[in-house]
Short mmCIF file of C-alpha atoms and ligand atoms in Angstrom, two decimals:
data_model
loop_
_atom_site.label_atom_id
_atom_site.label_comp_id
_atom_site.label_asym_id
_atom_site.label_seq_id
_atom_site.Cartn_x
_atom_site.Cartn_y
_atom_site.Cartn_z
CA MET A 1 188.57 -12.93 65.76
CA LYS A 2 186.41 -13.51 68.82
CA PHE A 3 184.98 -10.99 71.27
CA ILE A 4 185.05 -11.23 75.05
CA GLU A 5 183.45 -9.34 77.92
CA THR A 6 184.76 -6.32 79.80
CA ARG A 7 183.31 -7.45 83.17
CA GLY A 8 184.12 -11.15 82.87
CA ASN A 9 181.67 -13.98 82.34
CA ASP A 10 178.64 -14.76 84.50
CA GLY A 11 178.60 -18.48 83.74
CA GLN A 12 175.48 -18.10 81.58
CA SER A 13 176.48 -15.90 78.68
CA PRO A 14 178.73 -17.43 76.02
CA LEU A 15 182.45 -17.21 76.89
CA GLN A 16 183.14 -15.55 73.58
CA VAL A 17 181.10 -14.38 70.62
CA SER A 18 181.67 -13.63 66.94
CA PHE A 19 181.77 -10.09 65.53
CA SER A 20 178.26 -10.40 64.14
CA GLU A 21 176.89 -11.60 67.48
CA ALA A 22 178.60 -8.72 69.28
CA ILE A 23 176.95 -6.33 66.79
CA LEU A 24 173.46 -7.78 67.12
CA SER A 25 173.46 -7.97 70.95
CA PRO A 26 176.06 -5.53 72.25
CA MET A 27 175.43 -6.02 75.99
CA SER A 28 177.33 -8.76 77.86
CA SER A 29 177.55 -10.29 81.38
CA PHE A 30 177.07 -8.03 84.42
CA GLY A 31 176.11 -5.08 82.17
CA GLY A 32 179.48 -5.13 80.42
CA ILE A 33 180.28 -4.74 76.72
CA TYR A 34 182.36 -6.63 74.15
CA VAL A 35 186.02 -6.15 73.27
CA PRO A 36 188.22 -7.97 70.77
CA GLU A 37 190.17 -10.81 72.37
CA SER A 38 193.36 -9.44 70.80
CA LEU A 39 194.24 -6.78 68.24
CA PRO A 40 195.94 -7.45 64.92
CA GLN A 41 199.39 -5.89 64.63
CA LEU A 42 200.07 -3.55 61.71
CA ASP A 43 203.83 -3.28 61.37
CA ALA A 44 205.83 -0.64 59.50
CA SER A 45 205.55 -2.63 56.28
CA PHE A 46 201.73 -2.57 56.50
CA LEU A 47 201.80 1.22 56.83
CA GLU A 48 204.38 1.55 54.07
CA ALA A 49 202.33 -0.64 51.75
CA HIS A 50 199.34 1.66 52.22
CA ILE A 51 200.93 5.04 51.61
CA ASP A 52 199.56 5.08 48.09
CA THR A 53 196.34 3.12 48.49
CA SER A 54 192.81 4.50 48.70
CA TYR A 55 190.82 4.83 51.93
CA LYS A 56 188.70 1.87 50.90
CA ILE A 57 191.67 -0.43 50.35
CA LEU A 58 193.21 0.60 53.67
CA ALA A 59 189.86 -0.05 55.38
CA LYS A 60 189.43 -3.39 53.68
CA ASP A 61 192.92 -4.58 54.67
CA ILE A 62 192.42 -3.51 58.30
CA LEU A 63 189.06 -5.30 58.47
CA THR A 64 190.67 -8.38 56.91
CA ALA A 65 193.37 -8.29 59.61
CA PHE A 66 190.55 -8.45 62.21
CA ALA A 67 189.26 -11.64 60.54
CA ILE A 68 185.60 -10.82 61.26
CA ASP A 69 182.76 -13.11 60.22
CA ILE A 70 181.36 -10.80 57.53
CA GLU A 71 181.36 -11.79 53.86
CA ALA A 72 183.87 -9.94 51.70
CA SER A 73 181.06 -8.84 49.37
CA VAL A 74 179.19 -7.23 52.28
CA ILE A 75 182.32 -5.41 53.43
CA ASP A 76 182.82 -4.11 49.89
CA GLU A 77 179.23 -2.92 49.70
CA ALA A 78 179.57 -1.20 53.10
CA LEU A 79 182.80 0.56 52.15
CA ASP A 80 181.34 1.68 48.81
CA LEU A 81 179.13 4.02 50.85
CA TYR A 82 182.18 6.25 51.28
CA ASP A 83 181.86 6.95 47.52
CA ALA A 84 178.98 9.28 48.36
CA PHE A 85 181.16 11.49 50.58
CA ASP A 86 182.32 14.84 49.15
CA ASP A 87 185.53 13.37 47.72
CA SER A 88 184.95 9.74 46.85
CA SER A 89 188.68 8.98 46.91
CA ASN A 90 189.22 10.59 50.31
CA PRO A 91 186.24 10.63 52.70
CA ALA A 92 188.31 12.21 55.52
CA PRO A 93 190.59 14.95 54.17
CA LEU A 94 193.47 16.23 56.31
CA VAL A 95 193.79 20.02 56.24
CA LYS A 96 196.87 21.93 57.32
CA VAL A 97 196.21 24.77 59.79
CA ASN A 98 199.83 25.55 60.62
CA ASP A 99 203.18 23.74 60.45
CA ASP A 100 202.48 21.67 63.54
CA LEU A 101 198.73 21.37 63.37
CA TYR A 102 196.52 19.43 60.95
CA VAL A 103 192.77 18.86 61.08
CA SER A 104 191.26 15.55 60.03
CA GLU A 105 187.80 16.49 58.79
CA LEU A 106 185.46 13.63 59.58
CA TYR A 107 182.23 15.37 58.56
CA HIS A 108 182.10 15.07 54.77
CA GLY A 109 179.32 12.46 54.75
CA PRO A 110 175.56 12.77 54.14
CA THR A 111 174.58 14.26 57.54
CA ARG A 112 177.63 16.55 57.87
CA ALA A 113 178.83 15.12 61.20
CA PHE A 114 181.43 12.50 62.03
CA LYS A 115 178.88 9.88 63.09
CA ASP A 116 178.57 9.06 59.36
CA MET A 117 182.15 7.73 59.23
CA ALA A 118 181.10 4.68 61.23
CA LEU A 119 177.31 4.58 60.95
CA GLN A 120 177.23 4.56 57.15
CA PRO A 121 179.07 1.21 56.76
CA PHE A 122 177.65 -0.10 60.07
CA GLY A 123 174.04 0.17 58.86
CA CYS A 124 174.80 -1.85 55.76
CA VAL A 125 176.60 -4.56 57.77
CA LEU A 126 173.89 -4.85 60.44
CA SER A 127 171.12 -5.10 57.88
CA SER A 128 172.92 -7.77 55.91
CA ILE A 129 173.59 -9.91 59.01
CA ALA A 130 169.89 -9.62 59.91
CA GLN A 131 168.89 -10.66 56.38
CA THR A 132 171.24 -13.65 56.36
CA ARG A 133 169.79 -14.85 59.66
CA ASP A 134 166.26 -14.03 58.56
CA GLU A 135 165.75 -11.96 61.73
CA ASN A 136 164.11 -8.58 62.25
CA TYR A 137 165.60 -5.84 64.39
CA LEU A 138 164.42 -2.64 65.97
CA ILE A 139 166.96 0.08 66.71
CA LEU A 140 165.84 2.52 69.36
CA ALA A 141 167.70 5.79 69.57
CA ALA A 142 167.32 8.85 71.77
CA THR A 143 169.25 11.74 70.30
CA SER A 144 170.12 15.29 71.19
CA GLY A 145 171.50 15.93 67.75
CA ASP A 146 173.98 14.04 65.63
CA THR A 147 173.36 10.34 66.20
CA GLY A 148 169.69 10.50 65.20
CA PRO A 149 170.16 11.91 61.70
CA ALA A 150 173.13 9.61 61.01
CA ALA A 151 171.27 6.50 62.23
CA LEU A 152 168.16 7.34 60.19
CA GLU A 153 170.20 8.05 57.10
CA THR A 154 172.11 4.76 57.25
CA PHE A 155 169.10 2.49 57.89
CA LYS A 156 166.76 4.25 55.48
CA ASN A 157 165.03 1.59 53.30
CA ARG A 158 167.34 -1.20 54.55
CA ASP A 159 165.74 -4.61 54.94
CA ASN A 160 165.12 -6.35 58.27
CA VAL A 161 165.87 -3.25 60.37
CA ARG A 162 163.50 -0.57 61.64
CA VAL A 163 164.50 2.56 63.53
CA ALA A 164 162.52 4.54 66.07
CA CYS A 165 164.28 7.76 66.91
CA LEU A 166 163.26 9.98 69.82
CA TYR A 167 164.33 13.61 70.09
CA PRO A 168 163.47 16.30 72.64
CA ASP A 169 161.20 18.88 70.99
CA GLY A 170 163.12 22.17 71.04
CA GLY A 171 166.28 20.44 72.29
CA THR A 172 168.08 20.11 68.95
CA SER A 173 169.24 22.66 66.41
CA ASP A 174 166.90 23.50 63.52
CA VAL A 175 169.19 21.74 61.07
CA GLN A 176 169.37 18.58 63.18
CA ARG A 177 165.59 18.50 63.63
CA LEU A 178 164.96 19.04 59.93
CA GLN A 179 167.42 16.26 59.07
CA MET A 180 165.24 13.90 61.10
CA VAL A 181 161.69 15.04 60.38
CA THR A 182 162.21 15.14 56.61
CA GLU A 183 163.39 11.51 56.45
CA ASP A 184 160.82 9.60 54.45
CA ALA A 185 160.98 5.80 54.55
CA ASP A 186 158.58 3.10 55.74
CA ASN A 187 161.11 1.59 58.16
CA LEU A 188 161.81 4.87 59.99
CA LYS A 189 159.82 6.55 62.75
CA VAL A 190 160.86 9.87 64.23
CA ILE A 191 159.17 10.99 67.44
CA GLY A 192 159.42 14.42 69.00
CA VAL A 193 158.94 14.23 72.75
CA HIS A 194 157.75 17.08 74.99
CA GLY A 195 160.61 17.55 77.44
CA ASP A 196 164.39 17.79 77.45
CA PHE A 197 167.03 15.25 76.43
CA ASP A 198 167.19 13.67 79.90
CA ASP A 199 163.42 13.05 79.81
CA THR A 200 163.75 11.51 76.37
CA GLN A 201 166.62 9.28 77.39
CA ALA A 202 164.84 8.20 80.58
CA ALA A 203 161.75 7.35 78.52
CA LEU A 204 163.87 5.19 76.23
CA LYS A 205 165.45 3.37 79.18
CA ALA A 206 162.01 2.72 80.65
CA LEU A 207 160.89 1.28 77.34
CA LEU A 208 163.85 -1.12 77.19
CA VAL A 209 162.76 -2.74 80.45
CA SER A 210 158.98 -2.47 79.90
CA GLU A 211 157.41 -5.94 80.11
CA SER A 212 154.48 -5.10 77.86
CA PHE A 213 156.79 -3.60 75.25
CA ASN A 214 159.17 -6.56 75.26
CA ALA A 215 156.26 -9.02 75.11
CA ALA A 216 154.83 -7.18 72.11
CA LEU A 217 158.19 -7.28 70.33
CA LYS A 218 158.56 -10.97 71.04
CA ALA A 219 155.08 -11.70 69.70
CA GLN A 220 156.08 -10.01 66.46
CA ASN A 221 159.47 -11.72 66.33
CA ILE A 222 161.37 -8.45 66.53
CA LYS A 223 164.67 -8.19 68.41
CA LEU A 224 166.27 -5.11 69.84
CA SER A 225 169.74 -3.92 68.90
CA ALA A 226 171.64 -0.67 69.45
CA ALA A 227 173.46 1.76 67.21
CA ASN A 228 175.32 3.70 69.89
CA SER A 229 179.07 3.46 70.29
CA VAL A 230 178.95 0.63 72.86
CA ASN A 231 178.41 -1.36 69.67
CA PHE A 232 181.82 -2.57 68.49
CA GLY A 233 180.46 -2.52 64.95
CA ARG A 234 180.91 1.24 65.11
CA ILE A 235 184.31 1.24 66.79
CA ILE A 236 185.91 -0.98 64.15
CA PHE A 237 185.15 1.60 61.46
CA GLN A 238 186.55 4.36 63.67
CA LEU A 239 190.06 3.09 64.16
CA ILE A 240 190.55 3.15 60.39
CA TYR A 241 190.45 6.94 59.98
CA HIS A 242 193.14 7.43 62.62
CA ILE A 243 195.50 5.29 60.56
CA HIS A 244 194.37 7.06 57.40
CA SER A 245 195.07 10.50 58.92
CA TYR A 246 198.59 9.43 59.91
CA LEU A 247 199.24 8.19 56.37
CA GLU A 248 197.91 11.51 55.03
CA LEU A 249 200.60 13.30 57.08
CA VAL A 250 203.20 11.08 55.43
CA ARG A 251 201.69 11.71 51.98
CA GLN A 252 201.74 15.45 52.60
CA LYS A 253 205.42 15.09 53.59
CA ALA A 254 204.75 16.61 57.02
CA ILE A 255 206.31 13.56 58.70
CA GLU A 256 208.27 10.49 57.75
CA LEU A 257 206.88 7.04 58.31
CA GLY A 258 207.63 6.08 61.92
CA ASP A 259 207.61 9.63 63.33
CA LYS A 260 205.35 10.00 66.34
CA VAL A 261 202.34 12.33 66.40
CA TYR A 262 199.74 13.57 68.86
CA LEU A 263 196.07 12.72 68.27
CA ASP A 264 193.71 15.37 69.68
CA VAL A 265 190.10 14.17 70.05
CA PRO A 266 186.91 16.03 71.09
CA SER A 267 185.38 13.43 73.41
CA GLY A 268 182.00 12.44 74.77
CA ASN A 269 181.23 8.74 74.75
CA PHE A 270 184.89 8.12 73.87
CA GLY A 271 184.30 6.10 70.69
CA ASN A 272 186.52 8.36 68.61
CA ALA A 273 189.35 8.36 71.18
CA LEU A 274 189.03 4.60 71.67
CA GLY A 275 189.54 4.16 67.93
CA GLY A 276 192.77 6.16 68.27
CA TYR A 277 193.84 4.05 71.25
CA TYR A 278 193.28 0.80 69.36
CA ALA A 279 195.16 2.18 66.33
CA MET A 280 198.07 3.04 68.64
CA LYS A 281 198.03 -0.45 70.15
CA MET A 282 198.00 -1.93 66.66
CA GLY A 283 201.27 -0.15 65.92
CA LEU A 284 200.46 3.40 64.81
CA PRO A 285 203.29 5.71 65.99
CA VAL A 286 201.41 7.89 68.47
CA GLU A 287 203.10 9.88 71.27
CA LYS A 288 199.96 10.64 73.30
CA ILE A 289 196.22 10.97 72.76
CA LEU A 290 194.86 14.36 73.86
CA ILE A 291 191.34 14.15 75.29
CA ALA A 292 189.43 17.40 74.84
CA SER A 293 186.23 18.01 76.85
CA ASN A 294 183.89 20.92 77.44
CA ASN A 295 182.63 22.00 80.88
CA ASN A 296 181.32 18.48 81.40
CA ASN A 297 184.87 17.54 82.29
CA VAL A 298 184.63 14.13 83.98
CA LEU A 299 187.24 12.77 81.57
CA THR A 300 189.69 15.59 82.35
CA HIS A 301 189.47 14.70 86.05
CA LEU A 302 189.78 10.99 85.37
CA ILE A 303 192.94 11.42 83.32
CA ASN A 304 194.54 14.08 85.52
CA GLU A 305 193.59 12.75 88.97
CA GLY A 306 192.37 9.18 88.51
CA LEU A 307 188.98 10.13 89.93
CA TYR A 308 185.79 9.47 87.96
CA ASP A 309 183.20 11.41 89.87
CA THR A 310 179.60 12.32 89.03
CA ARG A 311 178.37 12.71 92.63
CA GLU A 312 178.06 16.49 92.77
CA THR A 313 177.49 17.09 89.08
CA SER A 314 174.66 17.14 86.60
CA VAL A 315 174.99 17.68 82.87
CA ILE A 316 175.84 21.30 82.00
CA PRO A 317 174.40 22.46 78.66
CA THR A 318 177.22 23.83 76.49
CA THR A 319 177.76 25.06 72.95
CA SER A 320 179.25 21.63 72.11
CA PRO A 321 176.19 19.52 73.03
CA ALA A 322 177.42 16.24 71.50
CA MET A 323 180.01 16.21 74.30
CA ASP A 324 177.55 16.99 77.13
CA ILE A 325 178.00 13.57 78.70
CA LEU A 326 178.75 12.40 82.23
CA LYS A 327 178.81 8.66 81.72
CA SER A 328 181.27 8.02 78.95
CA SER A 329 180.55 4.44 77.85
CA ASN A 330 183.76 3.54 76.05
CA ILE A 331 186.03 4.31 79.00
CA GLU A 332 185.03 0.84 80.12
CA ARG A 333 186.98 -0.66 77.22
CA ILE A 334 190.09 1.26 78.30
CA LEU A 335 189.68 0.06 81.90
CA TYR A 336 189.43 -3.50 80.63
CA ASP A 337 192.49 -3.18 78.45
CA LEU A 338 194.67 -1.63 81.15
CA TYR A 339 193.44 -3.32 84.33
CA GLY A 340 191.60 -6.51 83.31
CA ASP A 341 188.02 -7.74 83.70
CA LYS A 342 187.87 -8.19 87.50
CA ARG A 343 188.97 -4.65 88.21
CA THR A 344 186.73 -3.26 85.46
CA LYS A 345 183.71 -4.98 86.98
CA GLU A 346 184.61 -3.59 90.39
CA LEU A 347 185.10 -0.02 89.13
CA MET A 348 181.98 0.02 86.95
CA LEU A 349 179.86 -1.42 89.73
CA GLN A 350 181.08 1.28 92.08
CA LEU A 351 180.28 3.92 89.46
CA ASP A 352 176.74 2.51 89.11
CA THR A 353 176.04 2.38 92.83
CA GLU A 354 178.14 5.22 94.32
CA ASN A 355 178.63 7.47 91.26
CA TYR A 356 182.42 7.54 91.53
CA TYR A 357 185.60 5.48 91.50
CA GLN A 358 189.24 6.27 92.26
CA LEU A 359 192.15 4.62 90.44
CA THR A 360 195.30 3.65 92.34
CA ASP A 361 198.52 5.60 91.66
CA LYS A 362 199.85 2.73 89.61
CA GLU A 363 196.66 2.54 87.54
CA LEU A 364 196.69 6.29 87.00
CA ALA A 365 200.30 6.17 85.80
CA MET A 366 199.30 3.58 83.18
CA LEU A 367 196.44 5.78 81.98
CA GLN A 368 198.69 8.84 81.83
CA GLY A 369 201.19 6.89 79.76
CA ILE A 370 198.67 7.13 76.94
CA PHE A 371 196.31 10.03 77.53
CA VAL A 372 196.59 13.73 78.44
CA ALA A 373 193.48 15.84 78.98
CA ASP A 374 192.10 19.33 79.31
CA PHE A 375 188.71 20.98 78.97
CA CYS A 376 187.60 24.12 77.19
CA ASN A 377 184.71 26.28 78.37
CA ASP A 378 182.28 27.98 75.98
CA GLU A 379 183.97 31.40 76.17
CA GLU A 380 187.38 29.92 75.37
CA GLY A 381 185.85 27.86 72.58
CA LYS A 382 184.24 30.96 71.08
CA LYS A 383 187.62 32.71 71.09
CA TYR A 384 189.30 29.76 69.40
CA ILE A 385 186.60 29.76 66.69
CA HIS A 386 187.06 33.50 66.19
CA ASP A 387 190.89 33.54 66.18
CA THR A 388 191.29 30.40 64.09
CA PHE A 389 188.88 31.84 61.53
CA ALA A 390 191.01 34.98 61.41
CA ASP A 391 193.94 32.65 60.60
CA GLY A 392 191.92 31.16 57.75
CA TYR A 393 190.23 28.06 59.19
CA LEU A 394 186.51 27.73 59.94
CA MET A 395 185.45 25.17 62.54
CA ASP A 396 182.59 24.11 64.77
CA PRO A 397 182.45 24.36 68.61
CA HIS A 398 183.28 20.66 69.21
CA THR A 399 186.44 20.90 67.14
CA ALA A 400 187.33 24.13 68.98
CA THR A 401 187.72 22.29 72.30
CA CYS A 402 190.74 20.51 70.81
CA PHE A 403 192.59 23.79 70.34
CA LYS A 404 192.72 24.28 74.10
CA ALA A 405 194.18 20.79 74.58
CA TYR A 406 196.63 21.53 71.76
CA ASP A 407 197.80 24.63 73.64
CA THR A 408 198.10 23.03 77.07
CA CYS A 409 198.75 19.29 76.74
CA ARG A 410 201.81 18.87 74.53
CA ASP A 411 205.37 18.74 75.80
CA LYS A 412 207.14 17.78 72.55
CA PRO A 413 207.20 19.66 69.24
CA LEU A 414 205.45 16.87 67.33
CA LYS A 415 202.82 17.18 64.63
CA THR A 416 199.27 17.07 65.95
CA ILE A 417 196.11 15.78 64.31
CA ILE A 418 192.91 17.41 65.57
CA TYR A 419 189.73 15.53 64.71
CA SER A 420 186.94 17.75 63.43
CA THR A 421 183.60 16.14 64.19
CA ALA A 422 181.01 18.48 62.70
CA GLU A 423 180.71 20.84 59.77
CA TRP A 424 180.09 24.52 60.55
CA THR A 425 176.55 24.11 59.21
CA LYS A 426 175.49 21.92 62.14
CA PHE A 427 176.11 24.51 64.86
CA SER A 428 175.81 27.74 62.93
CA PRO A 429 174.26 30.03 65.61
CA VAL A 430 177.25 29.49 67.93
CA ILE A 431 179.74 30.06 65.13
CA ALA A 432 177.94 33.15 63.82
CA ASN A 433 178.05 34.53 67.35
CA ALA A 434 181.80 33.88 67.57
CA LEU A 435 182.51 35.46 64.18
CA THR A 436 180.16 38.44 64.06
CA GLY A 437 178.72 38.80 67.57
CA GLU A 438 175.23 38.04 66.21
CA LYS A 439 173.04 36.63 69.01
CA ASP A 440 170.16 34.09 69.13
CA ALA A 441 169.98 33.76 65.36
CA HIS A 442 167.89 31.04 63.77
CA ASP A 443 169.95 28.46 61.89
CA ILE A 444 168.99 29.81 58.47
CA ASP A 445 170.07 33.37 59.32
CA ALA A 446 173.26 32.17 61.01
CA LEU A 447 174.11 29.97 58.02
CA GLN A 448 173.72 32.92 55.67
CA ALA A 449 175.76 35.20 57.94
CA ILE A 450 178.67 32.71 58.08
CA ALA A 451 178.51 31.95 54.37
CA LYS A 452 178.82 35.67 53.67
CA GLU A 453 181.56 36.25 56.23
CA ALA A 454 183.62 33.28 55.02
CA ASN A 455 182.71 33.73 51.37
CA ILE A 456 181.58 30.12 50.98
CA ASP A 457 178.37 28.42 49.92
CA ILE A 458 175.94 26.64 52.22
CA PRO A 459 176.22 22.98 51.17
CA GLU A 460 173.26 21.71 49.16
CA GLN A 461 172.41 18.93 51.68
CA ILE A 462 171.81 21.62 54.30
CA ASN A 463 170.17 24.27 52.13
CA ALA A 464 167.66 21.80 50.73
CA LEU A 465 166.42 20.91 54.23
CA PHE A 466 164.62 24.21 54.61
CA SER A 467 162.31 23.53 51.67
CA LYS A 468 161.96 19.76 52.08
CA LYS A 469 158.60 18.29 53.05
CA VAL A 470 158.19 17.44 56.73
CA THR A 471 157.02 13.81 56.78
CA GLN A 472 157.60 12.89 60.43
CA LYS A 473 155.10 14.96 62.36
CA THR A 474 154.66 12.92 65.55
CA LEU A 475 154.99 15.06 68.67
CA ILE A 476 153.85 13.40 71.89
CA ASN A 477 154.17 13.13 75.67
CA LYS A 478 156.59 10.54 76.94
CA GLU A 479 153.77 8.39 78.39
CA ASP A 480 152.60 7.72 74.83
CA ILE A 481 155.92 6.59 73.34
CA GLU A 482 155.35 2.85 73.82
CA LYS A 483 151.94 2.93 72.14
CA GLU A 484 153.29 5.04 69.28
CA ILE A 485 156.23 2.70 68.56
CA LEU A 486 154.07 -0.42 68.74
CA ALA A 487 151.64 1.16 66.27
CA PHE A 488 154.55 1.87 63.93
CA LEU A 489 155.74 -1.77 64.16
CA LYS A 490 152.30 -3.18 63.23
C1 PLP B 501 179.39 12.23 68.90
C2 PLP B 501 180.14 13.49 68.77
C3 PLP B 501 181.31 13.76 69.55
C4 PLP B 501 181.80 12.82 70.63
O1 PLP B 501 182.36 11.65 70.10
P1 PLP B 501 182.58 10.37 71.00
O2 PLP B 501 183.07 9.34 70.07
O3 PLP B 501 181.24 10.04 71.61
O4 PLP B 501 183.58 10.73 72.06
C5 PLP B 501 181.98 14.95 69.34
N1 PLP B 501 181.56 15.85 68.42
C6 PLP B 501 180.45 15.64 67.67
C7 PLP B 501 180.02 16.69 66.72
C8 PLP B 501 179.71 14.45 67.80
O5 PLP B 501 178.61 14.27 67.05
#
């Protein structure tokens, strides 16, 4: 399987690249990204043959169908990381909420958020490609919460890869910050930056184009890669759980093989939803994909009106911060798939220069053939958390946005899979507020309040954080980031 470019070829970059090349250098011509040249087809017999297989065997057979240039032994080692999830035989359990509604819980990995589903195996694969090529990589990450802990956890003590992770001091939850600053490994550097997430992200972008920084990396023979979801190495592990969740519905006798379902996805950078789209294109019986947003509702407007518009808007902080995004990177892969590389280049260029683009009626109709969308504000989300808890299901504020889309976006009585992207422990103050009215609680108090209310235990991974030694104490101004990272690389 080869990978090609969403914005076409500039005559200098290679016309196509292998999977491992697309992973190591995820950016392509004209600022585009890589997509698979074609998708393998999984017919009814493939699904039928996997009704009784484990998650790992399903994953292995899907990856084999992609024919990627990764050794079978490396794939096995990567997939073995799912053994450390709560239930080693089923890393992503599907929980029934009512007769029509099931939740696919994607947060049972080491950092209690869905980023682990892809980043756990991804880290193992990236490190092994780097070792085989005898190359050294630096992953730079700016995080407002979930990506940082998951990236640190996966690359911890892995050879040939170092990670420098920037977070805005005061801009993450206590749990998220503790997950980062208690990571102890020689190849990891965590840096708190004075400022908000935008400052941190801007500082990272400046670093990527800094001549002195790039010269210093070159002198040390260190290359840059990326662990965000523009990297197809993450997406490939994400389409698997959509197929798994469908098969779980069959196993639970909620549907018969071949019945269509709705997928309902809380979306930000659109990696999760893109995985669902690819699964659908590969043959999974999906009626529509519901795209749930919060008040940062650029995707709702795109899907309902064909207008992608960030001219008048800036990011609005919400109670579902992992979805506080205006530029949703993986939409580009949808544009490519539906309208081709020329049009994608045109639209993305317009977005870069004029901060908007408008699809034609015909293009919009194609998009609406696949996606439906709605957004959920914080007050509505709080009510969904409260009412759903009263019905017996505890969820986080990202997952809650899907309940609005579930209520407004379906026109057929088909079973729906909502994807739950974070455990309640990651956003406990918001949940405690929804359940008990408690305001401005610290994480530890909110965790205890919810545990009591729901009569459950705080998971050990989270509880232990509060007594773990803080090893990453760097807290600096953004002007000092370059110096700090170069010192770490020495
Ligand atoms: C990253 C994240 C999302 C958004 O997922 P995308 O794949 O970027 O659309 C939603 N919820 C949580 C908790 C996340 O960490």
